[in-house]
Coordinates of C-alpha atoms in Angstrom, one line a residue:
X276 CA -33.7 31.1 12.0
X277 CA -33.1 27.3 12.2
X278 CA -32.1 25.4 9.3
X279 CA -34.5 22.7 8.1
X280 CA -32.7 19.4 8.1
X281 CA -33.4 15.8 7.1
X282 CA -30.8 13.4 8.4
X283 CA -31.1 10.0 6.7
X284 CA -29.3 7.0 8.1
X285 CA -29.6 5.5 4.7
X286 CA -27.4 8.1 3.0
X287 CA -23.6 7.9 3.1
X288 CA -22.7 9.4 6.5
X289 CA -20.7 12.3 5.0
X290 CA -23.0 13.2 2.1
X291 CA -25.0 16.4 2.0
X292 CA -27.3 18.4 -0.4
X293 CA -28.5 21.9 0.3
X294 CA -31.7 23.0 -1.5
X295 CA -32.2 26.8 -1.6
X296 CA -35.6 28.1 -2.8
X297 CA -36.1 31.9 -2.2
X298 CA -36.9 32.7 1.4
X299 CA -34.6 31.3 4.1
X300 CA -37.4 29.5 5.8
X301 CA -37.6 27.2 2.7
X302 CA -33.9 26.3 2.7
X303 CA -33.4 22.6 3.3
X304 CA -30.5 20.4 4.1
X305 CA -30.5 16.6 3.4
X306 CA -27.5 14.7 4.9
X307 CA -26.0 11.6 6.2
X308 CA -25.6 10.9 10.0
X309 CA -22.1 12.1 10.5
X310 CA -22.5 15.6 9.1
X311 CA -22.0 18.1 12.0
X312 CA -25.0 20.4 12.5
X313 CA -25.3 23.6 14.5
X314 CA -27.5 26.6 14.5
X315 CA -27.4 27.7 10.9
X316 CA -24.3 25.7 10.0
X317 CA -23.2 22.2 8.9
X318 CA -19.9 20.6 8.1
X319 CA -18.6 17.1 7.1
X320 CA -14.9 16.6 8.0
X321 CA -12.5 18.5 10.2
X322 CA -10.6 21.7 10.3
X323 CA -8.0 23.4 12.6
X324 CA -10.3 25.0 15.0
X325 CA -12.7 24.2 17.9
X326 CA -15.6 22.0 16.7
X327 CA -18.1 24.0 18.8
X328 CA -17.1 27.3 17.2
X329 CA -18.0 26.0 13.7
X330 CA -15.6 28.6 12.3
X331 CA -14.4 26.5 9.4
X332 CA -15.3 29.3 6.9
X333 CA -12.6 31.5 8.6
X334 CA -9.7 29.0 8.1
X335 CA -7.3 28.5 5.2
X336 CA -7.4 24.7 5.7
X337 CA -10.5 22.6 5.7
X338 CA -10.7 18.9 5.2
X339 CA -14.3 18.4 4.2
X340 CA -17.1 20.7 3.2
X341 CA -20.1 22.6 4.6
X342 CA -21.9 25.9 4.9
X343 CA -22.8 28.6 7.3
X344 CA -25.7 31.0 7.1
X345 CA -24.9 34.6 7.1
X346 CA -26.8 37.9 7.1
X347 CA -26.3 38.2 3.3
X348 CA -27.1 34.5 2.6
X349 CA -24.7 31.6 2.8
X350 CA -20.9 30.9 2.8
X351 CA -20.3 27.5 1.3
X352 CA -16.9 25.9 2.0
X353 CA -15.2 23.3 -0.3
X354 CA -12.2 21.2 0.8
X355 CA -8.8 23.0 0.9
X356 CA -7.5 20.8 -1.9
X357 CA -8.6 20.0 -5.5
X358 CA -9.4 16.3 -5.0
X359 CA -13.1 17.0 -4.4
X360 CA -15.4 19.8 -5.4
X361 CA -18.9 21.1 -4.7
X362 CA -21.5 20.8 -7.4
X363 CA -24.3 23.3 -8.1
X364 CA -27.2 23.5 -10.5
X365 CA -30.4 25.6 -11.0
X366 CA -33.9 24.4 -11.6
X367 CA -36.3 27.3 -12.0
X368 CA -36.1 29.3 -8.7
X369 CA -34.2 26.6 -6.9
X370 CA -30.4 26.3 -6.4
X371 CA -29.1 22.9 -5.5
X372 CA -25.5 22.4 -3.9
X373 CA -24.0 19.1 -3.0
X374 CA -20.7 17.6 -2.2
X375 CA -21.6 14.5 -4.3
X376 CA -22.5 14.6 -7.9
X377 CA -24.6 11.4 -8.0
X378 CA -26.5 12.7 -5.0
X379 CA -27.3 15.9 -6.9
X380 CA -28.4 14.0 -10.0
X381 CA -30.4 11.4 -8.0
X382 CA -32.2 14.1 -5.9
X383 CA -33.4 15.7 -9.2
X384 CA -34.2 12.5 -11.0
X385 CA -31.4 13.3 -13.4
X386 CA -28.3 11.6 -15.0
X387 CA -25.4 12.1 -17.3
X388 CA -26.2 13.4 -20.8
X389 CA -25.6 10.3 -23.1
X390 CA -24.8 12.6 -26.0
X391 CA -22.1 14.6 -24.2
X392 CA -18.7 13.0 -25.1
X393 CA -16.3 15.1 -23.1
X394 CA -16.9 14.3 -19.4
X395 CA -13.4 13.0 -18.8
X396 CA -11.8 15.9 -20.5
X397 CA -13.9 18.3 -18.3
X398 CA -13.1 16.5 -15.1
X399 CA -9.5 16.4 -15.9
X400 CA -9.4 20.2 -16.4
X401 CA -8.8 20.9 -12.7
X402 CA -5.4 19.3 -13.0
X403 CA -4.4 22.5 -14.7
X404 CA -5.2 24.5 -11.6
X405 CA -7.8 26.8 -10.1
X406 CA -8.2 28.9 -13.3
X407 CA -10.3 26.0 -14.5
X408 CA -12.8 26.2 -11.6
X409 CA -15.7 26.0 -11.9
X410 CA -15.7 23.2 -14.3
X411 CA -19.0 23.1 -16.4
X412 CA -20.9 20.2 -18.0
X413 CA -24.4 19.3 -18.9
X414 CA -26.7 16.5 -17.4
X415 CA -29.7 14.9 -19.0
X416 CA -32.0 17.5 -17.5
X417 CA -29.8 20.5 -17.0
X418 CA -27.8 22.6 -19.5
X419 CA -25.1 23.3 -17.0
X420 CA -23.8 21.8 -13.8
X421 CA -20.8 23.5 -12.2
X422 CA -18.1 22.0 -10.0
X423 CA -16.4 24.5 -7.7
X424 CA -13.0 23.8 -6.2
X425 CA -11.1 25.1 -3.2
X426 CA -12.3 28.7 -2.8
X427 CA -15.3 29.4 -0.7
X428 CA -18.6 30.5 -2.3
X429 CA -20.9 33.4 -1.2
X430 CA -24.6 32.9 -2.0
X431 CA -26.7 36.0 -1.8
X432 CA -30.4 36.4 -1.2
X433 CA -31.0 36.2 -4.9
X434 CA -29.1 32.8 -4.9
X435 CA -26.4 34.2 -7.1
X436 CA -23.1 32.2 -6.5
X437 CA -19.8 34.2 -6.3
X438 CA -16.4 33.0 -5.5
X439 CA -15.1 34.3 -2.1
X440 CA -11.4 33.4 -1.7
X441 CA -10.5 31.4 1.4
X442 CA -8.1 33.1 4.0
X443 CA -4.6 32.4 3.1
X444 CA -1.9 30.5 4.9
X445 CA 1.1 32.6 6.1
X446 CA 4.2 33.0 3.9
X447 CA 7.2 30.6 4.6
X448 CA 10.6 32.1 4.8
X449 CA 12.5 29.0 5.9
X450 CA 12.0 25.3 6.5
X451 CA 11.2 25.8 10.1
X452 CA 8.3 28.1 9.3
X453 CA 6.8 25.6 6.8
X454 CA 7.3 22.6 9.0
X455 CA 5.8 24.4 12.1
X456 CA 2.7 25.3 10.1
X457 CA 2.3 21.7 8.8
X458 CA 2.6 20.3 12.4
X459 CA 0.3 23.0 13.8
X460 CA -2.4 22.2 11.3
X461 CA -2.1 18.4 11.9
X462 CA -2.4 18.7 15.6
X463 CA -5.4 21.1 15.4
X464 CA -7.2 19.0 12.8
X465 CA -6.8 15.8 14.9
X466 CA -8.0 17.6 18.0
X467 CA -11.1 18.7 16.1
X468 CA -11.7 15.3 14.6
X469 CA -11.4 13.6 18.0
X470 CA -13.8 16.0 19.8
X471 CA -16.1 13.9 21.9
X472 CA -19.1 16.1 20.8
X473 CA -19.0 14.3 17.5
X474 CA -21.3 11.3 17.0
X475 CA -18.3 9.4 15.8
X476 CA -14.9 10.8 16.8
X477 CA -12.2 10.1 14.3
X478 CA -8.7 8.5 15.0
X479 CA -5.6 9.1 12.9
X480 CA -4.4 6.6 10.3
X481 CA -1.3 7.1 8.0
X482 CA -0.5 5.5 4.7
X483 CA 3.2 4.7 4.2
X484 CA 5.0 3.7 1.0
X485 CA 8.8 3.6 0.2
X486 CA 8.6 6.9 -1.6
X487 CA 9.0 10.4 0.0
X488 CA 5.6 11.9 0.4
X489 CA 3.4 9.5 2.5
X490 CA 6.2 8.7 4.8
X491 CA 6.8 12.3 5.6
X492 CA 3.2 12.9 6.2
X493 CA 3.2 9.8 8.5
X494 CA 6.1 11.3 10.4
X495 CA 4.2 14.5 11.1
X496 CA 1.1 12.6 12.0
X497 CA 3.2 10.5 14.4
X498 CA 4.2 13.6 16.3
X499 CA 0.6 14.5 16.8
X500 CA -0.3 11.1 18.2
X501 CA -0.9 8.8 15.2
X502 CA 0.3 5.3 16.1
X503 CA -1.1 3.3 13.2
X504 CA -0.3 3.0 9.5
X505 CA -1.3 0.9 6.5
X506 CA 0.9 0.0 3.5
X507 CA 0.8 -2.1 0.3
X508 CA 3.3 -4.8 0.0
X509 CA 4.1 -4.2 -3.6
X510 CA 3.9 -1.3 -6.2
X511 CA 2.2 -1.5 -9.6
X512 CA 3.9 -3.9 -12.0
X513 CA 6.1 -2.2 -14.6
X514 CA 7.1 -4.3 -17.7
X515 CA 6.3 -7.5 -15.8
X516 CA 8.4 -6.7 -12.8
X517 CA 6.8 -6.6 -9.3
X518 CA 8.4 -4.0 -7.1
X519 CA 8.3 -3.9 -3.3
X520 CA 6.7 -0.7 -1.9
X521 CA 6.2 -1.9 1.7
X522 CA 6.6 0.9 4.3
X523 CA 7.2 -1.6 7.1
X524 CA 10.8 -0.5 7.8
X525 CA 9.8 3.2 7.9
X526 CA 6.8 2.5 10.2
X527 CA 9.1 0.7 12.6
X528 CA 11.5 3.5 12.6
X529 CA 8.6 5.9 13.5
X530 CA 7.5 3.5 16.2
X531 CA 4.1 3.0 14.4
X532 CA 2.1 -0.2 14.2
X533 CA 1.6 -1.2 10.6
X534 CA -0.7 -3.4 8.6
X535 CA 0.4 -4.7 5.2
X536 CA -2.4 -5.3 2.7
X537 CA -1.9 -6.3 -1.0
X538 CA -3.3 -3.6 -3.3
X539 CA -5.5 -6.1 -5.1
X540 CA -6.8 -7.8 -1.9
X541 CA -10.3 -6.4 -2.5
X542 CA -10.6 -8.7 -5.5
X543 CA -10.7 -11.7 -3.1
X544 CA -13.3 -10.3 -0.8
X545 CA -16.8 -11.8 -0.8
X546 CA -20.0 -9.8 -0.8
X547 CA -18.8 -6.6 -2.6
X548 CA -21.3 -5.3 -5.1
X549 CA -19.7 -3.3 -8.0
X550 CA -17.3 -1.6 -5.6
X551 CA -15.3 0.1 -8.5
X552 CA -18.4 2.2 -9.3
X553 CA -17.6 4.4 -6.3
X554 CA -14.2 5.3 -7.9
X555 CA -15.0 5.3 -11.6
X556 CA -18.0 7.7 -11.3
X557 CA -15.6 10.6 -10.6
X558 CA -14.4 10.7 -14.2
X559 CA -10.8 10.5 -13.3
X560 CA -10.3 6.8 -14.3
X561 CA -10.9 5.4 -10.8
X562 CA -7.2 5.0 -10.1
X563 CA -7.7 5.1 -6.3
X564 CA -9.5 1.7 -6.2
X565 CA -6.5 0.2 -4.5
X566 CA -7.8 1.9 -1.3
X567 CA -10.6 -0.6 -1.2
X568 CA -8.0 -3.0 0.1
X569 CA -7.6 -0.8 3.2
X570 CA -11.4 -0.6 3.9
X571 CA -11.4 -2.7 7.2
X572 CA -8.9 -0.2 8.7
X573 CA -10.4 3.1 7.5
X574 CA -13.8 3.7 9.0
X575 CA -13.9 6.7 11.3
X576 CA -10.3 7.7 10.7
X577 CA -8.4 10.8 9.6
X578 CA -6.4 9.3 6.7
X579 CA -3.1 10.9 6.0
X580 CA -1.8 10.6 2.4
X581 CA 1.0 12.2 0.3
X582 CA -1.3 13.3 -2.5
X583 CA 0.1 16.3 -4.3
X584 CA 3.6 15.8 -2.8
X585 CA 4.9 15.0 -6.3
X586 CA 4.3 18.7 -7.2
X587 CA 4.5 20.5 -3.8
X588 CA 7.8 19.0 -2.6
X589 CA 9.7 18.3 -5.9
X590 CA 12.6 20.9 -5.9
X591 CA 12.6 20.9 -9.7
X592 CA 9.0 21.8 -10.2
X593 CA 8.1 25.2 -11.6
X594 CA 6.1 26.9 -8.8
X595 CA 2.4 27.6 -9.4
X596 CA 0.0 29.9 -7.5
X597 CA -3.1 28.0 -8.8
X598 CA -2.4 24.5 -7.5
X599 CA -1.6 22.7 -10.7
X600 CA -1.6 18.9 -10.2
X601 CA 0.8 16.4 -11.6
X602 CA -1.3 13.2 -11.3
X603 CA -4.7 11.7 -10.4
X604 CA -3.9 10.4 -7.0
X605 CA -6.7 11.0 -4.5
X606 CA -9.1 12.4 -7.0
X607 CA -11.5 9.4 -7.0
X608 CA -11.8 8.8 -3.3
X609 CA -14.8 11.1 -2.6
X610 CA -17.8 8.6 -2.8
X611 CA -15.7 5.9 -1.0
X612 CA -14.8 8.4 1.8
X613 CA -18.4 9.6 2.2
X614 CA -19.8 6.0 2.5
X615 CA -17.0 4.7 4.7
X616 CA -17.0 7.9 6.9
X617 CA -13.4 8.9 7.0
X618 CA -11.7 12.3 6.6
X619 CA -9.0 12.6 4.0
X620 CA -6.0 14.8 4.9
X621 CA -3.6 15.0 1.9
X622 CA -1.0 16.9 3.9
X623 CA 1.0 18.4 0.9
X624 CA -2.0 20.5 0.1
X625 CA -1.6 22.4 3.4
X626 CA -0.3 25.8 2.4
X627 CA -0.5 24.8 -1.3
X628 CA -1.0 28.3 -2.5
X629 CA 2.4 29.2 -1.1
X630 CA 4.1 26.9 -3.7
X631 CA 6.6 29.5 -4.6
X632 CA 7.8 29.7 -0.9
X633 CA 8.0 25.9 -0.7
X634 CA 10.1 25.5 -3.9
X635 CA 12.3 28.3 -2.7
X636 CA 12.9 26.5 0.6
X637 CA 13.6 23.2 -1.3
X638 CA 16.4 25.0 -3.2
X639 CA 17.7 27.0 -0.3
X640 CA 21.3 26.5 1.0
X641 CA 20.0 25.3 4.4
X642 CA 18.4 22.2 2.6
X643 CA 21.6 21.2 0.8
X644 CA 22.4 18.3 3.3
X645 CA 19.0 16.7 2.4
X646 CA 19.3 17.1 -1.3
X647 CA 20.7 14.0 -3.0
X648 CA 20.6 15.1 -6.7
X649 CA 18.9 13.6 -9.7
X650 CA 15.3 13.9 -10.8
X651 CA 13.8 12.2 -7.8
X652 CA 15.0 14.7 -5.1
X653 CA 12.8 16.1 -2.4
X654 CA 14.7 17.8 0.4
X655 CA 11.7 18.8 2.5
X656 CA 10.2 15.3 3.1
X657 CA 13.7 13.9 3.3
X658 CA 14.7 16.3 6.1
X659 CA 11.3 15.6 8.0
X660 CA 12.0 11.9 7.9
X661 CA 15.6 11.8 8.7
X662 CA 15.2 14.1 11.6
X663 CA 12.5 11.7 12.8
X664 CA 15.0 8.9 12.8
X665 CA 14.2 7.1 9.5
X666 CA 17.4 5.8 7.8
X667 CA 18.3 7.6 4.6
X668 CA 18.2 4.4 2.4
X669 CA 14.8 3.3 3.6
X670 CA 12.8 5.7 1.4
X671 CA 13.0 7.9 -1.7
X672 CA 15.2 5.5 -3.7
X673 CA 12.9 5.1 -6.8
X674 CA 9.6 6.4 -8.1
X675 CA 6.8 3.8 -7.8
X676 CA 3.0 3.7 -7.9
X677 CA 0.3 1.6 -6.3
X678 CA -2.7 3.1 -8.1
X679 CA -4.9 1.0 -10.4
X680 CA -4.9 1.4 -14.2
X681 CA -8.2 0.3 -15.7
X682 CA -7.6 1.9 -19.1
X683 CA -4.6 1.8 -21.5
X684 CA -2.4 -1.1 -22.6
X685 CA 1.0 -0.6 -20.9
X686 CA 2.6 -4.0 -20.3
X687 CA 2.0 -5.4 -16.8
X688 CA -0.5 -2.5 -15.9
X689 CA -3.8 -4.1 -16.8
X690 CA -6.0 -4.6 -13.7
X691 CA -9.2 -6.6 -13.6
X692 CA -12.5 -5.7 -12.1
X693 CA -14.3 -7.6 -9.4
X694 CA -16.6 -10.3 -10.8
X695 CA -19.8 -8.3 -9.8
X696 CA -18.5 -5.1 -11.6
X697 CA -17.4 -7.0 -14.6
X698 CA -20.8 -8.7 -15.0
X699 CA -22.7 -5.4 -14.4
X700 CA -20.5 -3.5 -16.9
X701 CA -20.9 -6.2 -19.5
X702 CA -24.7 -6.1 -19.1
X703 CA -24.6 -2.3 -19.4
X704 CA -22.5 -2.5 -22.6
X705 CA -25.2 -4.5 -24.3
X706 CA -27.7 -1.7 -23.8
X707 CA -25.3 1.2 -24.2
X708 CA -25.6 2.3 -27.9
X709 CA -24.1 5.7 -28.7
X710 CA -25.0 7.2 -32.1
X711 CA -22.8 6.3 -35.1
X712 CA -21.0 9.7 -35.1
X713 CA -20.3 9.4 -31.4
X714 CA -18.8 6.0 -31.9
X715 CA -16.5 7.2 -34.6
X716 CA -15.3 10.0 -32.5
X717 CA -14.7 7.7 -29.5
X718 CA -12.8 5.3 -31.7
X719 CA -10.7 8.1 -33.0
X720 CA -9.8 9.1 -29.5
X721 CA -8.9 5.5 -28.7
X722 CA -6.6 5.3 -31.7
X723 CA -4.8 8.4 -30.6
X724 CA -4.6 7.3 -27.0
X725 CA -3.0 4.1 -28.1
X726 CA -0.4 5.8 -30.2
X727 CA 0.4 8.1 -27.2
X728 CA 0.9 5.1 -25.0
X729 CA 3.2 3.4 -27.6
X730 CA 5.3 6.5 -27.9
X731 CA 5.7 6.7 -24.1
X732 CA 6.7 3.1 -23.9
X733 CA 9.3 3.6 -26.6
X734 CA 10.7 6.7 -24.9
X735 CA 10.8 4.9 -21.5
X736 CA 12.6 2.0 -22.9
X737 CA 14.9 3.6 -25.6
X738 CA 15.0 7.3 -24.7
X739 CA 15.2 8.6 -28.3
X740 CA 13.7 12.1 -27.4
X741 CA 16.1 12.4 -24.5
X742 CA 19.1 11.7 -26.7
X743 CA 18.0 14.4 -29.1
X744 CA 17.2 16.9 -26.5
X745 CA 13.5 16.9 -27.4
X746 CA 12.1 15.3 -24.2
X747 CA 10.4 18.4 -22.9
X748 CA 8.7 19.1 -26.3
X749 CA 7.6 15.5 -26.5
X750 CA 6.2 15.5 -23.0
X751 CA 4.2 18.7 -23.8
X752 CA 2.9 17.2 -27.1
X753 CA 1.9 13.9 -25.5
X754 CA 0.2 15.7 -22.6
X755 CA -2.0 17.8 -25.0
X756 CA -2.9 14.7 -27.1
X757 CA -3.6 12.8 -23.9
X758 CA -6.0 15.4 -22.4
X759 CA -7.8 15.9 -25.7
X760 CA -8.5 12.2 -26.2
X761 CA -9.5 10.9 -22.8
X762 CA -13.0 9.9 -23.7
X763 CA -12.4 6.5 -25.3
X764 CA -15.2 3.9 -25.7
X765 CA -14.1 1.9 -22.6
X766 CA -13.7 5.0 -20.4
X767 CA -17.0 6.6 -21.4
X768 CA -18.9 3.3 -21.0
X769 CA -17.4 2.8 -17.6
X770 CA -18.2 6.4 -16.5
X771 CA -21.9 6.1 -17.6
X772 CA -22.3 2.7 -16.0
X773 CA -20.6 3.7 -12.7
X774 CA -22.6 7.0 -12.4
X775 CA -25.8 5.2 -13.1
X776 CA -25.0 2.7 -10.4
X777 CA -24.2 5.5 -7.9
X778 CA -27.4 7.4 -8.8
X779 CA -29.4 4.3 -8.2
X780 CA -27.8 3.9 -4.7
X781 CA -28.6 7.5 -3.7
X782 CA -32.2 7.2 -5.1
X783 CA -32.8 4.1 -3.0
X784 CA -31.3 5.9 0.1
X785 CA -33.5 8.9 -0.4
X786 CA -36.6 6.8 -0.9
X787 CA -36.1 4.6 2.2
X788 CA -38.5 5.3 5.1
X789 CA -36.9 7.9 7.3
X790 CA -37.9 10.6 9.8
X791 CA -39.7 13.6 8.4
X792 CA -38.1 17.1 8.1
X793 CA -36.6 18.1 11.4
X794 CA -34.9 21.2 12.7
X795 CA -31.1 21.1 13.1
X796 CA -29.8 19.3 16.2
X797 CA -27.5 21.7 18.1
X798 CA -24.0 20.5 19.2
X799 CA -24.0 19.4 22.8
X800 CA -21.7 22.3 23.5
X801 CA -24.5 24.8 22.6
X802 CA -26.8 23.3 25.2
X803 CA -24.2 22.9 27.9
X804 CA -22.4 26.3 27.3
X805 CA -24.2 28.3 30.0
X806 CA -23.6 25.6 32.6
X807 CA -19.9 25.3 31.6
X808 CA -19.6 29.1 31.9
X809 CA -21.0 29.1 35.4
X810 CA -18.6 26.3 36.5
X811 CA -15.6 28.2 35.1
X812 CA -16.7 31.4 36.9
X813 CA -17.1 29.5 40.2
X814 CA -13.6 28.0 39.6
X815 CA -12.0 31.3 39.1
X816 CA -13.4 32.5 42.5
X817 CA -11.8 29.8 44.4
X818 CA -8.5 30.6 46.2

């Protein structure tokens, strides 16, 4: 049975929403123009397999999301990382599933619940690992929306949703095993992404900093044919000091063309309308807004980043089998990615459930020549880079950051919004009036958050806890206080404003005149398969 599909050019090209209502003939997919459609299957993104096979549900690694109809119902596939999730909610007999929360809310005429004061805390839960999936939170019309991460979902005829674990990557006994697996995934994903059957084939593009992770990812991408990179000239200011973070020297050593773009360059662009809303609506503080500066280079690309390298490749990390994250990097790229139409490949997530193996490799005797000691020591990316010809002193010398901090007060870390976003947020603030009890709670959260920031500044400058041997206990206490007090007045106001802005955009996109409901368009390969088979058979008969 063919899937009923509405393709809207007005939607972000990689956005989709599946509406299930009892009988399969009433199942409907609404999606953007770059979602790949086949008989009973759809996918946005790429995976290490043949595009025409649409076998993404059978792979451990998938960079994007989609679904395939089965005899029992549906298998729904989230990305093989925890930077994005799939959202579900029920409305009577209907089940809605989407890769974009504002799309789901707009489709149902819904919005965030203004009385719920823990959205940031809930969205941050996934940093603690897959044990927190699905996350659960209310909307204005729905008592529970669920956000599912990483593992596949099985949906039966009764529309019950159950977790169906993805196939697992093989174990890694040595560096050669792990490196070979990373390289094979990169090559296969790029082949899939560049398949000419796609309406818009994707080219590879690497990010490069002066750290460990993105340069190592760029080196592996270079082996598979990536020739282009982007970098920021400077890192985030710390205590008034601007640090260089340009990856130009590394790119030259890898024989890659590189474009240097200032992390705040988007502030100077004309015509952007509230661009920060795309990032802030994820409830993860919008820290990836610096990627806006790269926008002219990123359309229709496979973007290689080092997200999760801080955890996966740090030899000192306690290994985890549930993908615990150490930072927010990459977690607010989803709406930007769907609109701009690029595939995000955060390479350290490949084989991430084999973290025990990777940490063991990092600490193995074979890696000793690439271990430099100290807290900032990552033998795996160092070996990848040095064997690729990058000089040892060109990378991994000091920990830096290029993400944007909208909240908090740390000296030199305030970043301003674009003019259109600032004006829109100020106008929203005039109308946004939480109840008195809610305002008190948010102010309390803010006071605790400020105290935590001051303690961190004092520890970073004076190291009192380190001198007393109390640093681990202090870090744990500050982390608990941090995660329990994320929802401050500024953060909550920005989230409700940005989500409202994104819901408005999706509502306009769905209301625009567009073709009526149409059946799924098969891939060209499905039409040409019989002819190609005949040609191959004829070729085999030739002497």
